[in-house]
Amino acid sequence: MRKILLVALVFSSQIWAQNNVAACKIISKINALIQKEHVQPKPVDDSLSVFVFDNLINDLDPARNLFFKSEYDSLAKNYRLKIDDLLQNEDCQFISTIENIYKKGLLRNKILLEKLATDSIDFSFRDTIRMYKKAFPVYMTESNFEKIWRKKIRFDVLTEVAGSSKNLDSIQTHFKSLSDYYKEIGIQNEMCKINNQLKRKSTIAEKVYSFFCTYFDPHTNYFSVDSKSNFVSSLSKERLSLGFLVTLNEKNQIIIDEIDPNGPAFKNGKLKKGDQILSIANEKETLKVTCASLEEIGELIISDANKIITLGIKRKGEKSFSVTLEKEVIKDEQNTVFSYVVEDKNKIGYIKIPSFYSNFESNDKTGCADDVGTEIVKLQNDNIDGLVIDLMDNGGGSMEEAIKLAGLFVHHGPISIVVDNTKKQQVIQDPYRGYLYKGPVIILVNGNSASASEFFAAILQDYNRAMVIGSSTLGKATMQTILPLESAEENFVKVTINKFYRITGKSHQSIGVIPDVQVPIIYESIVQKEKDYPTAFKNDVLPTSITFKPYVKNKLINQLAKNSQKRVFSSSYFKNIIGMNKKIDELVKNPKTIIPMQIDTVFEEQKAVTSLWESISSFKDESINLNVKNSSFNESLLGVYPSERTIKEAQIKALKNNHYLNEAIKIINDYFVLK
């Protein structure tokens, strides 16, 4: 027996050694690529070591209930300031060491949870739990290990029980049965998560690759061949898809929200809107939704490598059943340009650009810019007087598409300045002479408008070719490309190769594109911006002698902005948003740090949160009933493609009550009066 065990240990150590050598080679290649291609490379030093170590610990143990303080202290002493030296000496033993301690912690937690499953929890004694907004020190010891987990389980049970009914008296009457039920479910879910982590192929090396990359800036990152394929697919309007969209309900259950009539889910015929997804499986593994992270679920569903997916489904009033679907390449309606006409004092065109998509891996170079051009032609056939371009929640995409799109609105001239790691300035010129559209333009943006969206909006704003309204954008003024570590490699790095500047020499990096008219947007103060990332580039300015001529006088722009801001300030709708945001800020930014663990206290906390979300949901339904309709050409197309009418009707319904579109229309109406 000892001989067998010895052989197993030697064999295991050989595998670890091989894995460590392979990991070091990959990191070495990543560093070589970054140092060569990155717009602003940094040295590999103690700062990198601290960044990688701290982020790895926070990722592996965010709740501080996995590592003992003694284990953390030992790891910190050996590695926190030394990972850079170890990498340069091609010694990646620290990866397997951390992984061993991580798995030891998982097994330790599993054994304790098995014990807690048979123990009773005393809910009668007075206790409190402390909440933290950010990562906090590792503090768990062998002596307080069980106490910490008991407190966690107790609070989780109280939270579930408090959310089970709106009647506190009813909860207190049935507390024993409710708490027993939610304790059993909660521990099962925790055990399931641990078992998933123990079964999953090691990802710690990939986490190290990723944190090594993001040390240089937030957008430089490591891609495996599969994640690279998924990323590229996400920037296309056609992708492998199961043909449905999901949402989370109030219980954090995954519910089928929409079914694409052109997709495999609709053709299969077994799924319905409102079905709950219980499990997701490919040919190798099955994930139970209740005990898997949203990231794991998303990875399994989205990955192009998983073409056949089996779903476990629960439907009210029926037995659970399974559905197997094979993905098909279909048009992604959520990632495709669309347009409508709004009849008001003037006839206004509206174009929504969800992302700057492009067919990256196809000889067909058509993309977002061509699709916008097509929609503009359709709208002009209906004799529109102005145009609203909606870039809200547009996270960017292809910079080439953004350049082409700007060229449709600018006659000719410089549109941006790009700088690479040689510090040489390259002026990007409008790729086309002439306009496709000459009329007034309003651009809608918010804190999720990023990268290519900001690039495009900034160009039209600098030329006074469009007014920008909404809230400040994300603040990303960098450009990335995906490069293989070697030819025929299965490892890639998305590396930041350029910084771009406005033709004024200014940059929106870190500060975002500042709208001409600031309009309150729900949740705007809690949206994570570029400046919130610790490794983001700072804002700077380039000296430049570029000359250009704005299309509209600043005096007119300023007067339109002044009139609009006055309307916004007096609007009851936008005043309510300001009030909602204050409440959200109080809840998110200033949470109670210490909460008494009694059912009445937790119930009141839940009630306050539920009340806030309910008021937000009902508030969104405020009606203004804009007269939105299809363009004549698109209406005729519905005769050929009737299956798209349902999607169009849902989009029109949402736009009828869009207050940002409403304000944009008023600005265009104002423009014709002032002009």
XYZ file of C-alpha atoms in Angstrom:
675
model
C 0.000 0.000 0.000
C 2.829 2.371 0.898
C 4.595 1.589 -2.393
C 1.420 2.378 -4.358
C 0.956 5.615 -2.437
C 4.599 6.577 -2.988
C 4.307 5.923 -6.733
C 1.111 7.992 -6.853
C 2.757 10.899 -5.043
C 5.816 10.814 -7.309
C 3.595 10.663 -10.405
C 1.428 13.524 -9.075
C 4.466 15.682 -8.345
C 5.763 15.039 -11.857
C 2.451 16.272 -13.308
C 2.587 19.371 -11.081
C 6.171 20.033 -12.206
C 5.206 19.679 -15.878
C 2.233 22.007 -15.393
C 4.396 24.583 -13.636
C 6.989 24.537 -16.420
C 4.246 24.941 -19.045
C 2.682 27.811 -17.080
C 5.999 29.634 -16.831
C 6.557 29.297 -20.563
C 3.145 30.794 -21.292
C 3.710 33.710 -18.879
C 7.128 34.335 -20.406
C 5.565 34.484 -23.890
C 2.780 36.762 -22.634
C 5.326 39.155 -21.144
C 7.468 39.153 -24.294
C 4.424 39.956 -26.420
C 3.223 42.722 -24.098
C 6.651 44.326 -23.803
C 6.895 44.389 -27.603
C 3.367 45.437 -28.599
C 1.761 47.245 -25.651
C 1.295 50.996 -26.045
C 2.748 51.659 -22.583
C 4.487 48.555 -21.158
C 5.599 48.391 -17.523
C 8.521 46.557 -15.953
C 7.875 43.224 -14.230
C 8.578 44.179 -10.622
C 7.194 44.080 -7.081
C 4.157 46.132 -8.101
C 3.133 43.439 -10.554
C 3.730 40.767 -7.921
C 1.464 42.502 -5.393
C -1.235 43.092 -8.029
C -1.288 39.455 -9.192
C -1.183 38.010 -5.666
C -3.867 40.270 -4.169
C -6.234 39.807 -7.098
C -5.760 36.039 -7.038
C -6.569 35.818 -3.312
C -9.607 38.108 -3.704
C -10.836 35.990 -6.611
C -10.372 32.645 -4.834
C -11.669 33.750 -1.426
C -13.898 36.835 -1.815
C -15.995 36.098 1.301
C -12.935 35.263 3.433
C -14.287 31.865 4.455
C -11.800 29.616 2.655
C -8.181 30.387 3.636
C -6.994 30.379 7.246
C -5.066 33.487 8.233
C -2.008 31.289 8.883
C -2.237 29.925 5.327
C -2.646 33.392 3.858
C 0.238 34.791 5.917
C 2.507 32.000 4.722
C 1.520 32.539 1.091
C 1.930 36.313 1.402
C 5.362 35.952 3.004
C 6.586 33.603 0.279
C 4.954 35.137 -2.796
C 3.321 38.560 -2.430
C 6.558 40.432 -3.233
C 8.316 37.607 -5.062
C 6.114 36.453 -7.953
C 8.021 38.759 -10.323
C 11.357 37.188 -9.304
C 9.951 33.666 -9.550
C 8.570 34.314 -13.038
C 11.873 35.719 -14.236
C 13.600 32.596 -12.863
C 10.966 30.433 -14.604
C 9.786 29.042 -11.262
C 5.990 28.687 -11.172
C 5.784 26.320 -8.228
C 3.675 28.969 -6.451
C 0.724 28.138 -8.733
C 0.484 24.509 -7.582
C 1.205 25.530 -3.968
C -1.722 27.992 -3.967
C -3.918 25.448 -5.729
C -3.138 22.777 -3.101
C -4.061 25.124 -0.262
C -7.166 26.268 -2.149
C -8.381 22.670 -2.592
C -7.502 21.922 1.026
C -9.759 24.813 2.037
C -12.578 23.554 -0.200
C -12.383 20.059 1.314
C -12.258 21.535 4.832
C -15.385 23.578 4.125
C -17.118 20.526 2.665
C -16.490 18.460 5.808
C -17.776 21.275 8.030
C -20.920 21.757 5.907
C -21.657 18.015 6.191
C -21.497 18.470 9.958
C -23.654 21.625 9.942
C -26.262 19.829 7.834
C -27.021 17.534 10.788
C -26.674 20.223 13.480
C -29.399 22.607 14.522
C -28.886 26.383 14.277
C -29.893 28.530 17.227
C -31.718 31.600 15.907
C -32.733 32.863 19.355
C -29.491 34.368 20.677
C -28.564 37.917 19.703
C -25.755 38.217 17.165
C -24.635 40.562 14.399
C -22.944 40.234 11.020
C -20.576 42.770 9.516
C -20.826 43.832 5.873
C -17.894 45.138 3.840
C -18.049 47.183 0.642
C -14.626 46.081 -0.563
C -12.141 43.270 -0.015
C -11.183 42.908 3.642
C -8.303 41.121 5.411
C -8.144 37.338 5.711
C -8.981 36.730 9.373
C -10.338 33.173 9.695
C -8.509 30.860 12.133
C -8.977 27.268 13.192
C -10.658 28.474 16.395
C -13.268 30.723 14.692
C -13.660 28.658 11.498
C -16.910 26.933 12.505
C -18.320 30.112 14.071
C -17.812 32.053 10.815
C -19.605 29.409 8.769
C -22.437 29.062 11.277
C -22.916 32.825 11.132
C -22.913 32.775 7.323
C -25.468 29.945 7.134
C -27.624 31.624 9.774
C -27.673 34.941 7.907
C -28.317 33.263 4.545
C -31.273 31.365 6.045
C -32.687 34.517 7.650
C -32.376 36.345 4.316
C -34.242 33.603 2.443
C -36.922 33.302 5.124
C -37.403 37.096 5.215
C -37.903 37.139 1.438
C -40.422 34.271 1.434
C -43.406 36.463 2.372
C -44.441 40.093 2.763
C -46.188 39.237 6.042
C -43.855 39.190 9.062
C -46.484 37.614 11.326
C -46.868 34.709 8.906
C -43.088 34.274 8.733
C -42.771 34.214 12.518
C -45.623 31.694 12.803
C -43.969 29.295 10.332
C -40.365 30.204 11.135
C -39.256 26.725 12.233
C -40.386 24.939 9.066
C -39.153 27.775 6.828
C -35.721 27.975 8.463
C -35.280 24.180 8.319
C -36.167 24.183 4.616
C -33.871 27.065 3.641
C -31.037 25.720 5.762
C -31.186 22.403 3.902
C -31.370 24.106 0.498
C -28.596 26.589 1.392
C -26.166 23.912 2.552
C -26.939 21.757 -0.484
C -26.119 24.707 -2.752
C -22.862 25.442 -0.909
C -21.871 21.760 -1.146
C -22.744 21.729 -4.826
C -20.547 24.797 -5.472
C -17.625 23.175 -3.650
C -18.036 19.907 -5.565
C -18.119 21.849 -8.846
C -14.893 23.629 -7.938
C -13.202 20.380 -6.937
C -14.258 18.676 -10.185
C -13.384 21.530 -12.509
C -10.074 21.500 -14.324
C -7.598 23.822 -12.617
C -8.103 27.452 -13.606
C -5.616 29.050 -11.216
C -2.891 29.184 -13.867
C -5.288 30.949 -16.254
C -6.242 33.385 -13.481
C -2.535 34.189 -13.047
C -2.205 34.771 -16.816
C -5.234 37.067 -16.717
C -4.104 39.136 -13.722
C -0.590 39.358 -15.192
C -2.154 40.941 -18.289
C -4.573 43.309 -16.531
C -1.682 44.699 -14.497
C -0.667 46.582 -17.656
C -4.188 47.985 -18.182
C -7.790 46.769 -17.640
C -8.318 45.758 -21.279
C -5.194 43.704 -21.911
C -6.156 40.106 -21.212
C -5.350 36.467 -21.778
C -7.573 34.391 -24.084
C -7.651 30.658 -24.574
C -8.647 29.604 -28.084
C -12.248 29.072 -26.919
C -12.572 32.379 -25.062
C -11.035 34.159 -28.069
C -13.655 32.586 -30.330
C -16.442 33.633 -27.939
C -15.126 37.203 -27.786
C -14.948 37.559 -31.564
C -18.410 36.007 -31.887
C -19.818 38.564 -29.432
C -18.788 41.345 -31.857
C -20.789 39.891 -34.723
C -24.451 40.321 -35.603
C -24.589 36.646 -36.532
C -23.558 33.998 -34.045
C -24.084 30.430 -32.917
C -27.109 30.598 -30.664
C -29.790 28.517 -28.955
C -32.278 31.229 -29.916
C -33.569 32.520 -26.596
C -32.854 35.201 -24.004
C -32.986 34.760 -20.238
C -33.587 36.999 -17.257
C -33.207 36.697 -13.484
C -36.392 36.883 -11.429
C -36.719 38.203 -7.869
C -35.474 34.839 -6.518
C -32.384 34.903 -8.778
C -33.787 32.026 -10.815
C -32.910 31.929 -14.526
C -36.095 32.363 -16.556
C -36.562 32.182 -20.338
C -37.623 35.700 -21.296
C -37.760 35.720 -25.107
C -37.645 33.046 -27.804
C -36.346 33.964 -31.265
C -38.831 32.680 -33.881
C -35.866 32.000 -36.198
C -33.846 29.990 -33.667
C -33.495 26.334 -32.627
C -35.454 26.797 -29.358
C -38.537 27.950 -31.274
C -38.172 25.200 -33.888
C -37.860 22.580 -31.147
C -41.241 23.697 -29.794
C -40.812 22.442 -26.218
C -39.769 25.690 -24.514
C -42.072 28.511 -23.438
C -41.529 32.007 -22.155
C -41.453 31.840 -18.343
C -39.824 28.396 -18.129
C -37.207 28.092 -15.381
C -33.802 26.622 -16.272
C -32.677 24.144 -13.585
C -29.559 22.711 -15.207
C -27.341 23.132 -18.257
C -25.224 20.350 -19.755
C -22.855 19.842 -22.643
C -21.419 16.485 -23.660
C -18.922 16.523 -20.750
C -20.484 18.182 -17.708
C -23.756 19.256 -16.117
C -24.190 22.431 -14.084
C -27.022 22.843 -11.616
C -28.105 26.469 -11.824
C -28.615 26.769 -8.049
C -24.996 26.005 -7.272
C -23.080 27.411 -10.246
C -21.938 30.987 -10.769
C -23.483 33.096 -13.521
C -20.019 33.185 -15.151
C -19.894 29.368 -15.318
C -23.431 29.189 -16.683
C -22.743 31.873 -19.272
C -19.503 30.165 -20.314
C -21.284 26.867 -20.883
C -24.174 28.393 -22.865
C -22.228 30.955 -24.929
C -19.131 28.940 -25.821
C -19.005 28.103 -29.518
C -17.327 24.836 -28.522
C -20.601 23.669 -26.944
C -22.841 23.248 -29.975
C -25.255 20.791 -28.338
C -26.796 21.829 -25.007
C -29.269 19.959 -22.807
C -31.445 22.066 -20.507
C -33.272 20.881 -17.392
C -36.578 22.795 -17.375
C -39.208 23.449 -14.703
C -42.639 24.763 -15.670
C -45.372 25.745 -13.231
C -47.859 22.948 -12.704
C -45.845 20.367 -14.653
C -43.100 17.830 -13.987
C -39.527 18.839 -14.754
C -38.262 17.783 -18.173
C -35.172 18.109 -20.369
C -34.699 19.666 -23.805
C -31.693 19.129 -26.080
C -30.906 21.888 -28.583
C -28.250 22.255 -31.261
C -26.995 25.802 -31.849
C -27.479 27.465 -35.212
C -25.967 30.580 -36.767
C -28.742 33.167 -36.542
C -29.059 36.930 -36.681
C -28.531 38.378 -33.201
C -31.365 40.898 -32.847
C -29.844 42.218 -29.625
C -26.647 43.064 -31.498
C -28.060 44.483 -34.753
C -28.776 48.041 -35.872
C -32.463 48.958 -36.199
C -34.391 52.134 -37.035
C -37.809 53.785 -36.670
C -39.569 57.028 -37.539
C -41.062 59.295 -34.856
C -43.822 61.671 -35.963
C -43.759 64.941 -33.971
C -43.624 68.614 -34.990
C -40.975 67.323 -37.350
C -40.368 63.833 -38.666
C -37.423 62.343 -36.752
C -35.418 59.233 -37.573
C -34.182 56.990 -34.749
C -31.319 54.499 -35.103
C -30.225 52.153 -32.332
C -26.636 50.873 -32.538
C -26.242 48.098 -29.903
C -22.549 47.558 -30.719
C -19.935 48.292 -33.380
C -20.035 44.765 -34.745
C -18.102 43.497 -37.736
C -17.611 40.216 -39.552
C -14.022 39.831 -38.302
C -13.457 36.294 -39.524
C -15.230 36.578 -42.875
C -14.329 37.926 -46.293
C -17.635 39.798 -46.119
C -16.513 43.143 -44.662
C -19.995 44.537 -44.130
C -20.711 45.523 -40.556
C -22.278 48.113 -38.334
C -21.382 51.179 -40.470
C -22.882 49.685 -43.638
C -26.019 48.672 -41.752
C -26.409 52.196 -40.326
C -25.956 53.594 -43.840
C -28.731 51.319 -45.094
C -31.083 52.456 -42.315
C -30.288 56.134 -43.027
C -31.250 55.656 -46.687
C -34.550 54.054 -45.616
C -35.265 56.942 -43.221
C -34.386 59.579 -45.824
C -36.889 58.005 -48.198
C -39.472 59.002 -45.562
C -38.092 62.592 -45.596
C -36.853 62.806 -42.000
C -35.938 66.257 -40.636
C -33.499 65.069 -37.978
C -31.789 61.954 -36.658
C -31.301 60.465 -33.179
C -28.494 57.901 -32.800
C -28.821 55.804 -29.642
C -25.480 54.591 -28.254
C -26.752 53.903 -24.724
C -25.270 50.652 -23.363
C -23.160 50.270 -26.532
C -19.932 48.761 -25.198
C -17.956 49.388 -28.391
C -16.452 46.867 -30.788
C -14.661 47.479 -34.067
C -12.784 50.800 -34.289
C -12.724 50.391 -38.078
C -16.534 50.442 -38.072
C -16.554 53.574 -35.865
C -14.191 55.352 -38.280
C -16.356 54.382 -41.273
C -19.498 55.511 -39.452
C -18.008 58.916 -38.592
C -17.236 59.322 -42.287
C -20.953 59.159 -43.094
C -21.534 62.385 -41.142
C -18.306 64.387 -41.621
C -17.622 65.860 -45.092
C -13.841 65.452 -44.979
C -10.863 66.142 -42.727
C -9.078 64.761 -39.652
C -11.201 62.846 -37.160
C -8.767 61.494 -34.540
C -5.132 61.093 -33.475
C -3.676 57.664 -32.649
C -0.474 57.011 -30.692
C 1.361 53.672 -30.394
C 4.348 52.578 -28.299
C 6.745 54.593 -30.488
C 4.895 57.758 -29.318
C 4.469 58.740 -32.966
C 1.221 60.566 -33.742
C -0.879 59.299 -36.620
C -3.787 61.469 -37.784
C -6.825 59.462 -38.898
C -8.643 61.078 -41.801
C -12.303 60.774 -42.738
C -12.305 57.743 -45.090
C -15.022 59.222 -47.350
C -15.549 62.601 -48.997
C -19.079 63.905 -48.665
C -22.011 63.127 -46.402
C -24.586 60.408 -46.386
C -26.700 62.513 -44.021
C -26.526 66.321 -43.585
C -29.351 67.079 -41.145
C -29.223 67.703 -37.382
C -28.067 64.752 -35.242
C -28.514 63.967 -31.535
C -26.456 61.190 -29.919
C -27.694 59.440 -26.763
C -25.034 58.059 -24.387
C -24.716 56.746 -20.836
C -22.069 55.296 -18.528
C -22.071 52.005 -20.437
C -21.276 53.693 -23.775
C -17.651 52.716 -24.262
C -14.656 52.598 -26.576
C -15.798 52.793 -30.226
C -19.039 54.467 -29.057
C -17.058 57.187 -27.316
C -14.709 57.522 -30.289
C -17.619 58.128 -32.683
C -19.522 60.468 -30.321
C -16.393 62.548 -29.627
C -15.725 63.099 -33.356
C -19.233 64.354 -34.067
C -19.188 66.472 -30.900
C -15.864 68.153 -31.791
C -17.142 69.030 -35.251
C -20.453 70.294 -33.781
C -21.936 67.758 -36.153
C -24.087 66.347 -33.362
C -25.172 67.229 -29.853
C -24.476 64.557 -27.241
C -27.002 64.102 -24.435
C -27.158 61.694 -21.493
C -24.523 60.963 -18.838
C -20.725 60.799 -19.085
C -19.461 57.747 -20.936
C -17.169 54.991 -19.629
C -13.849 56.717 -20.378
C -11.962 54.167 -22.506
C -9.752 55.776 -25.159
C -7.580 52.800 -26.041
C -7.597 50.238 -28.843
C -6.844 46.513 -28.593
C -5.994 43.697 -30.965
C -5.884 39.926 -30.403
C -2.478 38.370 -31.030
C -1.343 34.728 -30.730
C 1.588 33.988 -28.435
C 3.091 31.986 -31.289
C 1.955 30.853 -34.730
C -0.537 27.954 -34.524
C -0.877 28.657 -30.793
C -3.940 28.005 -28.645
C -3.129 30.952 -26.386
C -3.827 34.584 -27.253
C -3.502 38.005 -25.690
C -5.877 40.885 -26.305
C -3.301 43.643 -25.978
C -3.713 47.426 -25.891
C -1.711 48.717 -28.856
C -2.961 52.311 -29.226
C -4.241 55.311 -27.333
C -6.448 57.670 -29.297
C -7.063 61.381 -28.867
C -9.610 63.877 -30.089
C -8.627 66.250 -32.887
C -8.371 68.973 -30.244
C -5.513 67.008 -28.642
C -7.681 66.242 -25.621
C -8.598 62.732 -24.535
C -11.687 61.261 -22.937
C -9.560 58.529 -21.318
C -10.666 58.035 -17.708
C -13.092 60.991 -17.737
C -15.429 59.918 -20.550
C -17.155 61.977 -23.231
C -18.961 64.768 -21.381
C -22.437 65.331 -22.904
C -23.536 68.771 -24.110
C -26.664 68.180 -22.033
C -26.396 66.189 -18.807
C -29.537 64.096 -18.324
C -30.132 61.982 -15.184
C -30.006 58.232 -15.859
C -31.066 55.546 -13.403
C -28.131 53.760 -11.688
C -25.649 56.176 -13.298
C -23.647 56.780 -10.105
C -23.016 53.070 -9.451
C -21.942 52.116 -12.988
C -18.284 51.077 -12.915
C -16.246 53.465 -15.052
C -12.747 53.270 -16.494
C -11.367 55.486 -13.694
C -12.480 52.873 -11.129
C -9.954 50.307 -12.416
C -6.623 50.598 -10.551
C -4.491 50.011 -13.673
C -6.401 52.327 -16.034
C -4.401 54.965 -17.928
C -4.679 58.509 -16.615
C -6.129 61.324 -18.661
C -3.618 63.363 -20.644
C -3.471 65.882 -23.508
C -1.447 65.865 -26.743
C 0.074 69.042 -28.185
C -1.373 69.336 -31.693
C -1.641 71.908 -34.466
C -4.546 70.236 -36.298
C -7.083 72.687 -37.705
C -10.704 71.868 -38.451
C -13.914 73.795 -38.943
C -17.030 73.016 -36.845
C -20.248 72.665 -38.853
C -22.478 74.627 -36.476
C -21.574 77.714 -34.451
C -20.903 77.164 -30.756
C -23.439 79.875 -29.951
C -26.272 77.781 -31.416
C -25.080 74.593 -29.674
C -24.857 76.446 -26.346
C -28.357 77.884 -26.701
C -29.842 74.479 -27.580
C -28.049 72.956 -24.583
C -29.278 75.729 -22.282
C -32.897 75.266 -23.387
C -32.637 71.496 -23.048
C -31.044 71.626 -19.604
C -33.854 73.911 -18.435
C -36.455 71.369 -19.608
C -34.583 68.492 -17.962
C -34.307 70.315 -14.616
C -38.049 71.041 -14.612
C -39.102 67.538 -15.708
C -40.889 65.498 -13.008
C -39.596 62.323 -14.673
C -35.942 63.324 -14.396
C -36.467 64.753 -10.904
C -37.767 61.343 -9.869
C -34.678 59.681 -11.349
C -32.456 61.969 -9.265
C -34.442 60.968 -6.178
C -34.195 57.263 -7.067
C -30.438 57.532 -7.601
C -30.005 59.088 -4.154
C -31.802 56.116 -2.594
C -29.751 53.649 -4.646
C -26.546 55.411 -3.595
C -27.525 55.165 0.060
C -28.216 51.457 -0.350
C -25.181 50.514 -2.460
C -22.499 52.994 -1.448
C -23.384 53.282 2.218
C -24.713 49.903 3.317
C -25.167 49.166 6.991
C -21.856 47.713 8.141
C -23.332 45.829 11.113
C -26.700 44.070 10.869
C -28.431 42.391 13.845
C -29.248 38.768 12.945
C -32.885 38.649 14.043
C -35.725 37.839 11.676
C -37.561 41.125 12.274
C -34.444 43.205 11.530
C -33.524 41.219 8.408
C -37.169 41.389 7.277
C -37.172 45.209 7.535
C -33.876 45.361 5.592
C -35.354 43.153 2.863
C -38.564 45.163 2.846
C -36.677 48.432 2.271
C -34.690 46.939 -0.618
C -37.767 45.308 -2.177
C -39.725 48.548 -1.863
C -36.969 50.466 -3.655
C -36.764 48.001 -6.568
C -40.547 47.908 -6.882
C -40.707 51.690 -7.042
C -37.993 51.682 -9.736
C -39.865 49.066 -11.783
C -43.180 50.891 -11.605
C -41.483 54.215 -12.284
C -40.116 52.938 -15.594
C -43.652 52.466 -16.876
C -44.438 56.225 -16.949
C -46.060 56.846 -20.321
C -45.435 59.639 -22.861
C -46.760 57.697 -25.885
C -44.459 58.926 -28.657
C -45.753 58.282 -32.178
C -43.183 55.657 -33.242
C -43.592 53.579 -36.396
C -41.629 51.570 -38.941
C -40.123 53.318 -41.923
C -42.095 52.681 -45.099
C -39.404 50.345 -46.423
C -39.144 48.314 -43.184
C -42.929 48.049 -42.989
C -42.960 46.538 -46.490
C -40.248 44.061 -45.441
C -42.516 42.693 -42.701
C -44.757 41.357 -45.443
C -41.828 39.212 -46.568
C -40.528 38.387 -43.044
C -43.634 38.315 -40.803
C -41.762 36.490 -38.020
C -39.912 39.737 -37.235
C -43.104 41.671 -36.448
C -43.145 40.518 -32.797
C -39.622 41.863 -32.263
C -40.481 45.151 -33.991
C -43.617 45.603 -31.907
C -41.659 45.095 -28.662
C -39.040 47.656 -29.762
C -41.721 50.218 -30.706
C -43.508 49.696 -27.378
C -40.283 50.463 -25.475
C -39.520 53.552 -27.583
C -42.980 55.050 -27.086
C -42.052 55.778 -23.456
C -38.373 56.655 -23.967
C -37.853 60.036 -22.266
C -34.318 60.416 -23.657
C -35.606 60.052 -27.200
C -38.355 62.532 -26.302
C -35.814 65.153 -25.153
C -33.680 64.550 -28.256
C -36.737 65.246 -30.442
C -37.424 68.474 -28.547
C -33.832 69.622 -29.152
C -34.208 69.008 -32.903
C -37.531 70.881 -32.916
C -35.811 73.704 -31.023
C -32.978 73.673 -33.569
C -35.344 74.526 -36.434
C -36.952 77.332 -34.421
C -33.607 78.908 -33.467
C -32.018 78.383 -36.895
